Short mmCIF file of C-alpha atoms in Angstrom, two decimals:
data_model
loop_
_atom_site.label_atom_id
_atom_site.label_comp_id
_atom_site.label_asym_id
_atom_site.label_seq_id
_atom_site.Cartn_x
_atom_site.Cartn_y
_atom_site.Cartn_z
CA UNK W 1 324.61 -43.35 159.83
CA UNK W 2 322.94 -46.18 157.98
CA UNK W 3 325.43 -49.10 158.00
CA UNK W 4 324.10 -50.43 154.69
CA UNK W 5 324.58 -47.06 153.00
CA UNK W 6 328.09 -46.86 154.46
CA UNK W 7 328.92 -50.31 153.07
CA UNK W 8 327.65 -49.36 149.61
CA UNK W 9 329.60 -46.07 149.66
CA UNK W 10 332.68 -47.89 150.93
CA UNK W 11 332.57 -50.16 147.87
CA UNK W 12 332.80 -47.10 145.62
CA UNK W 13 336.34 -46.51 146.80
CA UNK W 14 337.43 -49.94 147.96
CA UNK W 15 335.73 -52.22 145.45
CA UNK W 16 338.00 -54.22 143.18
CA UNK W 17 340.16 -51.82 141.11
CA UNK W 18 338.22 -48.77 142.30
CA UNK W 19 340.84 -47.49 144.72
CA UNK W 20 343.69 -47.87 142.22
CA UNK W 21 341.76 -46.16 139.44
CA UNK W 22 340.77 -43.32 141.78
CA UNK W 23 344.40 -42.94 142.85
CA UNK W 24 345.41 -42.66 139.18
CA UNK W 25 342.84 -39.92 138.58
CA UNK W 26 343.96 -37.99 141.66
CA UNK W 27 347.18 -37.17 139.81
CA UNK W 28 345.22 -35.40 137.07
CA UNK W 29 342.97 -36.02 134.06
CA UNK W 30 343.72 -39.22 132.20
CA UNK W 31 342.76 -40.79 128.92
CA UNK W 32 341.32 -44.29 128.98
CA UNK W 33 344.46 -45.65 127.32
CA UNK W 34 346.69 -44.00 129.95
CA UNK W 35 344.82 -45.71 132.78
CA UNK W 36 344.68 -49.02 130.93
CA UNK W 37 348.41 -48.93 130.21
CA UNK W 38 349.35 -48.49 133.88
CA UNK W 39 347.05 -51.17 135.31
CA UNK W 40 346.70 -54.89 134.61
CA UNK W 41 342.92 -54.52 134.26
CA UNK W 42 340.66 -55.76 131.47
CA UNK W 43 339.06 -53.20 129.21
CA UNK W 44 335.60 -54.30 130.31
CA UNK W 45 336.44 -53.92 134.00
CA UNK W 46 337.96 -50.47 133.45
CA UNK W 47 334.97 -49.30 131.42
CA UNK W 48 332.58 -50.59 134.10
CA UNK W 49 334.46 -48.74 136.87
CA UNK W 50 334.65 -45.50 134.90
CA UNK W 51 330.91 -45.67 134.16
CA UNK W 52 330.19 -46.32 137.85
CA UNK W 53 332.33 -43.34 138.90
CA UNK W 54 330.63 -41.16 136.32
CA UNK W 55 327.15 -42.28 137.45
CA UNK W 56 328.12 -41.45 141.04
CA UNK W 57 329.41 -38.03 139.93
CA UNK W 58 332.96 -38.81 141.08
CA UNK W 59 334.43 -38.23 137.62
CA UNK W 60 333.47 -36.44 134.45
CA UNK W 61 334.06 -37.69 130.95
CA UNK W 62 335.35 -34.91 128.71
CA UNK W 63 335.02 -35.42 124.96
CA UNK W 64 337.22 -33.26 122.73
CA UNK W 65 335.95 -32.46 119.21
CA UNK W 66 339.03 -33.53 117.32
CA UNK W 67 340.06 -36.42 115.13
CA UNK W 68 340.80 -38.95 116.29
CA UNK W 69 338.32 -38.41 119.10
CA UNK W 70 339.97 -37.77 122.44
CA UNK W 71 338.26 -38.53 125.74
CA UNK W 72 339.65 -37.67 129.17
CA UNK W 73 338.42 -38.59 132.60
CA UNK W 74 338.83 -36.10 135.43
CA UNK W 75 337.66 -35.89 139.00
CA UNK W 76 334.66 -33.78 139.88
CA UNK W 77 334.60 -31.79 143.12
CA UNK W 78 332.94 -34.80 144.74
CA UNK W 79 335.73 -37.08 143.50
CA UNK W 80 338.41 -34.61 144.55
CA UNK W 81 336.89 -34.61 148.05
CA UNK W 82 338.14 -38.21 148.36
CA UNK W 83 341.77 -37.02 148.21
CA UNK W 84 342.23 -36.74 152.01
CA UNK W 85 340.81 -40.26 152.46
CA UNK W 86 343.14 -41.73 149.84
CA UNK W 87 346.15 -39.87 151.25
CA UNK W 88 345.34 -40.99 154.81
CA UNK W 89 344.94 -44.58 153.64
CA UNK W 90 348.28 -44.38 151.80
CA UNK W 91 349.97 -43.16 155.00
CA UNK W 92 348.36 -46.00 156.94
CA UNK W 93 349.54 -48.57 154.37
CA UNK W 94 353.04 -47.12 154.40
CA UNK W 95 353.20 -47.18 158.20
CA UNK W 96 351.78 -50.65 158.84
CA UNK W 97 353.02 -52.57 155.81
CA UNK W 98 356.72 -51.91 156.15
CA UNK W 99 359.02 -54.84 155.46
#
């Protein structure tokens, strides 16, 4: 495995805000405003992360033809494949960060 590729891929999940946003999306499709409301993140930072995830095919942006326009973000199969990693990391955090 190329260590530089691993480091770049690692940043996809563990870059600033990325993990928390991914964890939010693991619970199901979310609107931008839903994610923004639950996290103390700037709109610019959230938009940047969502665009990155979309470019990496981790999420899809679903536009609904209604007024007002509704957009939801949902995990792709590739994004869903991160579920075991996130769950394992959550168990690790829970085990080693007690107290």
